[in-house]
Coordinates of C-alpha atoms in Angstrom, one line a residue:
M1 CA 32.2 15.0 -28.6
D2 CA 34.1 18.3 -28.7
L3 CA 31.8 20.7 -26.9
S4 CA 34.2 23.6 -27.5
A5 CA 33.6 23.4 -31.2
L6 CA 29.9 24.0 -30.9
H7 CA 28.1 27.3 -31.2
S8 CA 26.5 26.5 -27.8
F9 CA 25.3 23.5 -25.8
R10 CA 22.9 22.7 -23.1
V11 CA 23.4 21.5 -19.5
A12 CA 20.3 20.1 -17.7
A13 CA 19.3 18.0 -14.7
C14 CA 16.0 16.1 -14.1
D15 CA 13.4 17.7 -11.9
L16 CA 10.8 15.8 -9.9
N17 CA 8.4 15.7 -12.8
G18 CA 11.0 14.3 -15.2
Q19 CA 11.5 17.6 -17.0
M20 CA 14.8 19.0 -18.0
R21 CA 15.9 22.1 -16.0
G22 CA 19.2 23.8 -17.0
K23 CA 20.9 26.3 -19.2
R24 CA 22.3 27.1 -22.6
V25 CA 26.0 27.9 -22.3
P26 CA 28.7 29.0 -24.7
P27 CA 31.5 26.7 -25.8
S28 CA 33.9 28.3 -23.3
Y29 CA 32.1 26.4 -20.6
A30 CA 33.3 23.0 -22.0
D31 CA 36.4 23.0 -19.7
K32 CA 34.5 24.3 -16.7
L33 CA 31.7 21.7 -16.3
T34 CA 33.6 19.6 -13.7
K35 CA 34.6 22.7 -11.6
G36 CA 31.3 23.7 -10.3
T37 CA 31.1 26.8 -12.5
V38 CA 27.5 26.1 -13.6
R39 CA 25.2 26.8 -10.8
M40 CA 21.4 26.5 -10.3
P41 CA 19.0 27.0 -7.4
F42 CA 18.1 23.8 -5.6
S43 CA 14.5 24.9 -5.9
A44 CA 14.7 24.6 -9.7
L45 CA 14.5 20.7 -9.4
N46 CA 11.5 20.9 -7.1
V47 CA 9.1 23.1 -9.1
D48 CA 5.6 22.2 -10.2
L49 CA 4.6 21.0 -13.6
W50 CA 4.6 24.5 -15.1
G51 CA 7.9 25.5 -13.5
A52 CA 6.6 27.6 -10.6
D53 CA 8.2 27.6 -7.2
I54 CA 6.4 25.6 -4.5
D55 CA 4.5 27.8 -2.0
G56 CA 6.1 27.3 1.4
S57 CA 9.0 25.3 0.1
P58 CA 12.0 25.4 2.4
L59 CA 14.2 25.6 -0.7
V60 CA 12.9 29.1 -1.6
F61 CA 12.6 31.9 0.9
E62 CA 13.4 29.9 4.0
S63 CA 16.9 29.2 2.7
G64 CA 17.4 32.3 0.6
D65 CA 16.8 30.2 -2.6
A66 CA 20.4 29.0 -2.5
D67 CA 22.4 27.7 -5.5
G68 CA 23.9 24.3 -5.9
M69 CA 26.6 23.1 -8.3
L70 CA 25.6 21.3 -11.5
L71 CA 28.2 18.6 -12.3
P72 CA 28.2 16.2 -15.3
T73 CA 26.9 12.7 -14.8
D74 CA 28.8 9.7 -16.2
R75 CA 26.3 9.6 -19.1
G76 CA 28.4 12.1 -21.0
P77 CA 27.3 14.6 -23.7
V78 CA 24.7 13.6 -26.3
P79 CA 23.6 15.2 -29.6
M80 CA 20.2 16.7 -29.9
P81 CA 18.8 15.5 -33.3
W82 CA 15.5 17.2 -32.8
L83 CA 17.1 20.6 -33.2
A84 CA 18.2 22.2 -36.5
A85 CA 21.5 23.5 -35.0
D86 CA 24.5 21.2 -34.4
T87 CA 24.5 21.1 -30.6
A88 CA 24.6 18.8 -27.6
L89 CA 23.1 18.2 -24.2
V90 CA 25.2 17.4 -21.1
P91 CA 23.2 15.6 -18.4
M92 CA 24.0 17.0 -15.0
C93 CA 23.2 16.4 -11.3
L94 CA 22.9 18.9 -8.5
Y95 CA 25.2 19.1 -5.4
D96 CA 25.9 21.5 -2.6
D97 CA 29.2 23.3 -2.4
A98 CA 30.7 20.6 -0.2
G99 CA 30.0 18.1 -3.0
T100 CA 27.1 16.4 -1.2
P101 CA 24.4 15.1 -3.5
F102 CA 21.2 17.2 -3.3
A103 CA 18.4 15.0 -1.8
G104 CA 15.8 16.5 -4.1
D105 CA 17.6 15.4 -7.3
P106 CA 15.8 12.3 -8.7
R107 CA 18.9 10.8 -10.2
H108 CA 20.7 10.8 -6.9
A109 CA 17.7 9.0 -5.4
L110 CA 18.2 6.1 -7.8
A111 CA 22.0 6.1 -7.3
T112 CA 21.4 5.8 -3.6
V113 CA 19.3 2.7 -4.0
L114 CA 21.8 1.2 -6.4
K115 CA 24.6 1.7 -3.8
R116 CA 22.6 -0.5 -1.5
Y117 CA 22.9 -3.3 -4.1
A118 CA 26.6 -2.6 -4.6
Q119 CA 27.2 -3.0 -0.9
R120 CA 26.1 -6.7 -1.4
G121 CA 28.4 -7.1 -4.4
W122 CA 25.3 -6.9 -6.8
S123 CA 24.4 -4.8 -9.8
V124 CA 21.0 -4.3 -11.4
V125 CA 20.2 -4.8 -15.0
A126 CA 17.0 -3.2 -16.3
A127 CA 15.0 -2.5 -19.5
T128 CA 12.0 -0.3 -20.1
E129 CA 9.1 -0.6 -22.5
L130 CA 7.7 2.8 -23.5
E131 CA 4.3 3.4 -24.9
F132 CA 3.5 6.8 -26.4
T133 CA 0.7 8.3 -28.6
L134 CA 1.1 10.3 -31.8
L135 CA -1.7 12.9 -32.2
D136 CA -2.7 16.2 -33.6
A137 CA -2.8 18.8 -30.9
S138 CA -3.8 21.8 -33.1
G139 CA -7.4 21.9 -31.9
A140 CA -9.4 22.4 -28.8
Q141 CA -9.1 18.7 -28.0
P142 CA -6.5 16.1 -29.0
Q143 CA -7.2 14.2 -32.3
P144 CA -5.6 11.3 -34.0
P145 CA -2.9 12.3 -36.5
I146 CA -3.2 12.3 -40.2
N147 CA -1.8 9.1 -41.8
P148 CA 1.1 10.4 -44.0
V149 CA 0.4 7.8 -46.7
T150 CA -3.4 8.1 -47.0
G151 CA -3.9 11.7 -46.0
R152 CA -6.8 10.6 -43.8
R153 CA -7.0 10.9 -40.0
L154 CA -6.4 7.6 -38.1
A155 CA -9.8 6.3 -36.8
D156 CA -9.3 2.7 -35.5
E157 CA -7.0 0.6 -33.4
A158 CA -4.3 -1.2 -35.3
V159 CA -2.6 -3.7 -32.9
L160 CA 0.7 -4.9 -34.4
S161 CA -0.2 -3.4 -37.7
M162 CA 2.8 -3.2 -40.1
A163 CA 0.8 -0.9 -42.4
E164 CA 0.5 1.6 -39.6
M165 CA 4.1 1.3 -38.7
D166 CA 5.1 1.8 -42.4
A167 CA 2.8 4.8 -42.7
F168 CA 4.9 6.6 -40.1
D169 CA 8.2 5.2 -41.4
A170 CA 9.9 8.6 -41.9
F171 CA 9.3 9.4 -38.2
F172 CA 10.5 6.0 -36.9
T173 CA 13.5 6.1 -39.2
D174 CA 14.6 9.4 -37.7
L175 CA 13.8 8.1 -34.2
Y176 CA 16.0 5.1 -34.6
D177 CA 18.7 7.2 -36.1
G178 CA 18.4 9.6 -33.2
C179 CA 18.7 6.8 -30.7
A180 CA 21.8 5.5 -32.4
A181 CA 23.4 9.0 -32.3
M182 CA 22.6 9.4 -28.6
G183 CA 23.6 5.8 -27.7
I184 CA 20.1 4.8 -26.7
P185 CA 19.6 1.0 -27.3
A186 CA 16.2 1.1 -29.0
Q187 CA 15.0 -2.4 -29.9
T188 CA 11.6 -3.5 -31.3
A189 CA 8.9 -1.0 -32.2
I190 CA 5.2 -2.0 -32.5
S191 CA 1.8 -0.4 -33.2
E192 CA -0.1 -0.8 -30.0
S193 CA -3.8 -1.1 -29.1
G194 CA -4.7 2.6 -28.9
I195 CA -5.3 4.9 -31.9
G196 CA -1.9 6.3 -33.0
Q197 CA -0.3 4.4 -30.1
F198 CA 3.2 2.8 -30.4
E199 CA 5.7 1.1 -28.2
I200 CA 9.5 0.9 -28.3
N201 CA 11.6 -1.3 -26.0
L202 CA 15.0 -0.3 -24.8
N203 CA 17.5 -3.1 -24.4
H204 CA 18.5 -4.3 -20.9
Q205 CA 21.5 -2.6 -19.4
D206 CA 22.9 -1.1 -16.2
A207 CA 19.9 0.3 -14.2
L208 CA 21.2 3.9 -13.9
R209 CA 22.0 4.0 -17.6
C210 CA 18.6 2.6 -18.3
A211 CA 17.0 5.5 -16.4
D212 CA 19.2 8.0 -18.2
D213 CA 18.3 6.6 -21.6
T214 CA 14.6 6.4 -20.8
W215 CA 14.7 10.1 -19.8
L216 CA 16.5 11.1 -23.0
F217 CA 14.3 8.9 -25.2
K218 CA 11.2 10.7 -24.1
T219 CA 12.7 14.1 -25.0
L220 CA 14.0 12.8 -28.3
T221 CA 10.6 11.3 -29.2
R222 CA 8.7 14.5 -28.5
G223 CA 11.2 16.6 -30.3
L224 CA 11.3 14.5 -33.5
A225 CA 7.5 14.2 -33.6
R226 CA 7.3 18.0 -33.7
K227 CA 9.7 18.0 -36.7
H228 CA 7.4 15.7 -38.5
G229 CA 4.3 17.8 -37.9
F230 CA 2.5 16.0 -35.1
T231 CA 2.8 15.6 -31.4
A232 CA 4.1 12.6 -29.3
T233 CA 2.8 12.3 -25.8
F234 CA 3.6 10.0 -22.9
M235 CA 0.6 11.2 -20.8
S236 CA -1.2 8.2 -19.3
K237 CA -4.5 8.8 -21.0
P238 CA -4.6 11.1 -24.0
Y239 CA -8.2 10.0 -24.8
A240 CA -10.7 9.2 -22.2
D241 CA -12.2 6.2 -24.1
D242 CA -9.0 4.7 -25.5
A243 CA -5.9 2.8 -24.3
G244 CA -3.6 4.5 -21.9
N245 CA 0.2 4.7 -22.1
G246 CA 2.2 2.5 -19.7
M247 CA 5.8 2.0 -19.0
H248 CA 6.8 -1.4 -17.9
V249 CA 10.3 -2.2 -16.5
H250 CA 12.1 -5.6 -16.4
F251 CA 14.9 -6.1 -14.0
S252 CA 17.3 -8.7 -12.7
V253 CA 20.1 -8.7 -10.2
V254 CA 23.6 -9.9 -11.0
D255 CA 26.3 -10.9 -8.4
D256 CA 30.0 -10.2 -8.5
Q257 CA 30.5 -13.5 -10.4
G258 CA 28.1 -12.4 -13.2
Q259 CA 25.4 -14.8 -12.1
N260 CA 21.7 -13.8 -12.0
V261 CA 20.7 -14.1 -8.4
F262 CA 17.0 -14.8 -9.4
D263 CA 18.1 -17.9 -11.4
N264 CA 17.8 -21.4 -9.7
G265 CA 17.9 -23.3 -13.0
G266 CA 14.1 -23.7 -13.1
P267 CA 11.0 -21.6 -14.0
E268 CA 10.1 -20.7 -10.4
G269 CA 13.3 -18.7 -9.5
T270 CA 15.2 -18.4 -6.3
D271 CA 14.1 -17.3 -2.8
L272 CA 15.7 -14.0 -3.6
L273 CA 13.3 -13.5 -6.4
R274 CA 10.3 -14.3 -4.2
W275 CA 11.6 -11.9 -1.5
A276 CA 12.0 -9.2 -4.1
V277 CA 8.5 -9.8 -5.3
A278 CA 7.2 -9.5 -1.7
G279 CA 9.0 -6.2 -1.3
C280 CA 7.6 -4.8 -4.5
L281 CA 4.1 -5.8 -3.5
A282 CA 4.4 -4.3 0.0
A283 CA 5.6 -0.9 -1.3
M284 CA 3.2 -0.7 -4.2
P285 CA 0.2 1.1 -2.5
G286 CA 2.5 3.7 -0.9
C287 CA 4.4 4.2 -4.1
T288 CA 1.3 4.8 -6.2
L289 CA 2.3 8.5 -6.5
I290 CA 5.5 7.5 -8.2
F291 CA 3.8 5.2 -10.7
A292 CA 0.8 7.6 -11.2
P293 CA 2.2 11.1 -10.5
H294 CA -0.5 13.2 -12.2
G295 CA -4.2 13.7 -12.1
N296 CA -4.5 12.2 -15.6
S297 CA -2.7 9.1 -14.4
Y298 CA -5.7 7.9 -12.5
T299 CA -7.9 7.7 -15.6
R300 CA -5.7 4.9 -16.7
L301 CA -5.7 3.0 -13.4
V302 CA -9.2 1.4 -13.7
P303 CA -10.0 -2.3 -13.6
G304 CA -10.0 -4.2 -16.9
A305 CA -8.0 -1.5 -18.8
H306 CA -4.7 -3.3 -19.0
A307 CA -3.3 -1.3 -16.1
P308 CA -2.9 -3.2 -12.8
T309 CA -4.9 -1.8 -9.9
G310 CA -4.2 -4.5 -7.3
A311 CA -0.9 -5.7 -5.9
S312 CA -0.5 -9.2 -7.2
W313 CA 2.1 -11.3 -8.9
A314 CA 2.1 -14.3 -11.3
Y315 CA 4.1 -16.4 -13.7
E316 CA 3.5 -15.4 -17.3
N317 CA 0.3 -13.5 -16.6
R318 CA -0.1 -10.0 -18.0
T319 CA -3.1 -9.1 -15.8
A320 CA -0.9 -9.2 -12.7
A321 CA 1.0 -6.1 -11.4
L322 CA 4.2 -8.2 -11.3
R323 CA 4.9 -10.8 -13.9
I324 CA 7.7 -13.4 -13.9
P325 CA 8.3 -14.0 -17.6
G326 CA 9.2 -17.4 -18.9
G327 CA 12.1 -18.3 -21.0
A328 CA 15.7 -19.4 -20.2
P329 CA 16.4 -19.5 -16.4
A330 CA 19.5 -17.4 -16.9
A331 CA 17.3 -14.5 -17.9
R332 CA 14.9 -14.9 -14.9
R333 CA 13.6 -11.5 -14.1
I334 CA 10.7 -9.4 -12.7
E335 CA 8.5 -7.3 -14.9
H336 CA 6.8 -4.4 -13.0
R337 CA 3.7 -3.4 -15.0
V338 CA 2.1 -0.6 -12.9
A339 CA 3.7 2.7 -14.1
G340 CA 2.3 5.0 -16.6
G341 CA 4.2 6.6 -19.5
D342 CA 4.1 9.9 -17.6
I343 CA 6.5 8.9 -14.8
N344 CA 9.9 10.2 -13.8
P345 CA 12.2 7.2 -14.8
Y346 CA 14.6 7.9 -12.0
L347 CA 12.0 7.9 -9.3
M348 CA 10.1 4.9 -10.8
L349 CA 13.2 2.7 -10.9
A350 CA 14.3 3.9 -7.4
A351 CA 10.8 2.9 -6.1
V352 CA 10.8 -0.5 -7.8
L353 CA 14.4 -1.5 -7.0
G354 CA 14.3 0.0 -3.5
A355 CA 11.2 -2.0 -2.7
A356 CA 12.7 -5.2 -4.1
L357 CA 15.8 -4.8 -1.9
N358 CA 13.6 -4.1 1.1
G359 CA 11.9 -7.5 0.5
I360 CA 15.3 -9.2 0.2
E361 CA 16.6 -7.6 3.3
D362 CA 13.5 -8.7 5.3
Q363 CA 13.4 -12.1 3.6
T364 CA 9.7 -11.7 3.3
D365 CA 7.7 -14.4 1.5
P366 CA 5.0 -13.2 -0.9
P367 CA 1.5 -14.6 -1.1
A368 CA 0.9 -17.4 -3.6
P369 CA 1.1 -16.3 -7.2
I370 CA -2.3 -15.7 -8.8
S371 CA -3.8 -17.5 -11.8
G372 CA -6.4 -16.2 -14.1
N373 CA -7.7 -12.6 -14.4
A374 CA -6.3 -10.4 -11.6
Y375 CA -9.2 -8.0 -12.0
E376 CA -11.6 -10.7 -10.9
I377 CA -9.7 -11.6 -7.7
D378 CA -11.1 -10.2 -4.5
G379 CA -9.0 -9.1 -1.6
L380 CA -5.9 -7.9 -3.3
P381 CA -4.2 -4.8 -1.7
Q382 CA -5.1 -1.9 -3.9
L383 CA -3.2 1.0 -5.3
A384 CA -4.2 4.5 -4.1
E385 CA -7.5 5.2 -5.8
D386 CA -7.0 8.9 -6.6
W387 CA -4.3 11.6 -6.7
H388 CA -5.1 13.0 -3.3
S389 CA -4.9 9.7 -1.4
A390 CA -1.7 8.8 -3.3
V391 CA 0.0 11.9 -1.9
T392 CA -1.0 11.1 1.6
A393 CA 0.1 7.4 1.2
F394 CA 3.4 8.5 -0.2
E395 CA 4.1 10.8 2.8
T396 CA 3.1 8.3 5.5
D397 CA 4.1 4.8 4.2
P398 CA 7.0 3.3 6.1
M399 CA 8.1 1.3 3.0
V400 CA 8.5 4.6 1.1
A401 CA 10.6 6.0 3.9
R402 CA 13.0 3.1 3.6
I403 CA 13.5 4.0 -0.1
F404 CA 13.6 7.7 -0.4
H405 CA 15.2 10.5 1.6
A406 CA 12.8 12.4 3.9
D407 CA 13.5 15.6 2.0
L408 CA 12.5 14.2 -1.3
I409 CA 9.3 12.7 0.1
R410 CA 8.5 16.1 1.5
F411 CA 9.3 18.1 -1.6
F412 CA 7.5 15.7 -3.9
A413 CA 4.3 15.7 -1.8
M414 CA 4.4 19.5 -1.7
T415 CA 4.8 19.7 -5.4
K416 CA 1.9 17.4 -6.1
R417 CA -0.4 19.3 -3.6
Q418 CA 0.4 22.5 -5.4
E419 CA -0.4 20.9 -8.8
I420 CA -3.7 19.5 -7.4
H421 CA -4.7 23.0 -6.3
R422 CA -3.7 24.7 -9.6
F423 CA -5.5 22.1 -11.7
A424 CA -8.6 22.7 -9.7
E425 CA -8.6 26.3 -10.8
R426 CA -8.4 25.3 -14.5
P427 CA -11.2 24.1 -16.8
P428 CA -11.0 20.3 -16.9
E429 CA -11.3 20.3 -20.7
E430 CA -7.9 22.2 -20.8
H431 CA -6.0 19.9 -18.5
W432 CA -4.6 17.9 -21.3
L433 CA -2.6 20.9 -22.6
S434 CA -0.6 21.0 -19.4
Y435 CA 0.3 17.4 -19.7
L436 CA 0.8 17.0 -23.4
E437 CA 4.5 17.3 -23.8
A438 CA 5.5 18.0 -20.2
V439 CA 5.3 14.4 -18.9

């Protein structure tokens, strides 16, 4: 893509909440992007949900609110089909002037975990399943959208309904066209169990590219929904009494010979798979804040609501937090089913893959896989039960400290504590407006 031929283009990095922070720049910047010309305060990636500086953050007054360099990622520029103008977005990462990756940049956090795999001669293949809800946000409370075919508001669940998919065909056609233009490998789309809820799967690919595309897909989906006259949200629980939005991730690990290290030729998988499972289970309570980063997230994490609340694993069992899908042994993989749709994909993948590698390094055996309904099994280690306790667990859990840089842990905890305080000052019936298109 010739950036110099555009009227302008955007450069943006990912903040701790998964929002894009950056600048609109003229085409003359096209040849300057790799030279450190585009600068941004380090604090800009560690702001709260509304974009406010974190009180007491060492990135603000303590350091003089210093700038870092934005440099392009290897993802390259992508078009922005949700905008009327012909323009592009260049995904960036933040570095200091010596070229050192900024520890508070979520993409660097995932890249650091993947380097640990690379040191073993391994690479990670990952795929995400993204649930989102289409709704009408024009009133005091969210409402189901108007069916474009019937002209009536959606009123009922429509699991795997082709009629509901077809009713929103114009939107989904634009969404698939947008994915194709941006190089996002969108696969199947289905109508899910919630009112106006849908799911699209992204195909398996390199884990860092998977996180990039998941981040871009969320922005694309929200932008195109606005063009079609409704709102798309990935918030965990748009309606208190309806299904929540999850984001499952599947991953496997490939060695330098191209072989899946989880495959032993049978359904049970290798010792490496079991050790990875053990690592994921051990880190799950401490990483709750990554999988459920907002107050609204905890309305989804309730027993019996299709969102795991206990750390368990199983073969072909969708009530477990970790599922080992069946199928061909060469495709043996782990499905991590805990995260909500409101997560930061870089932090989520870093938490999952970092925990799995911890387990492999420790050669830890997991407990026996469960059978039956996980919600009816007593004694399972539990995720943090609320937002406050999740912040504390994230700060203090030794498994978390093995995955994330100490600065990122500190910045993320400070960010979440400020959000807890600010939400407490707002009427609860208005909280949804802050989350709607921000997460």
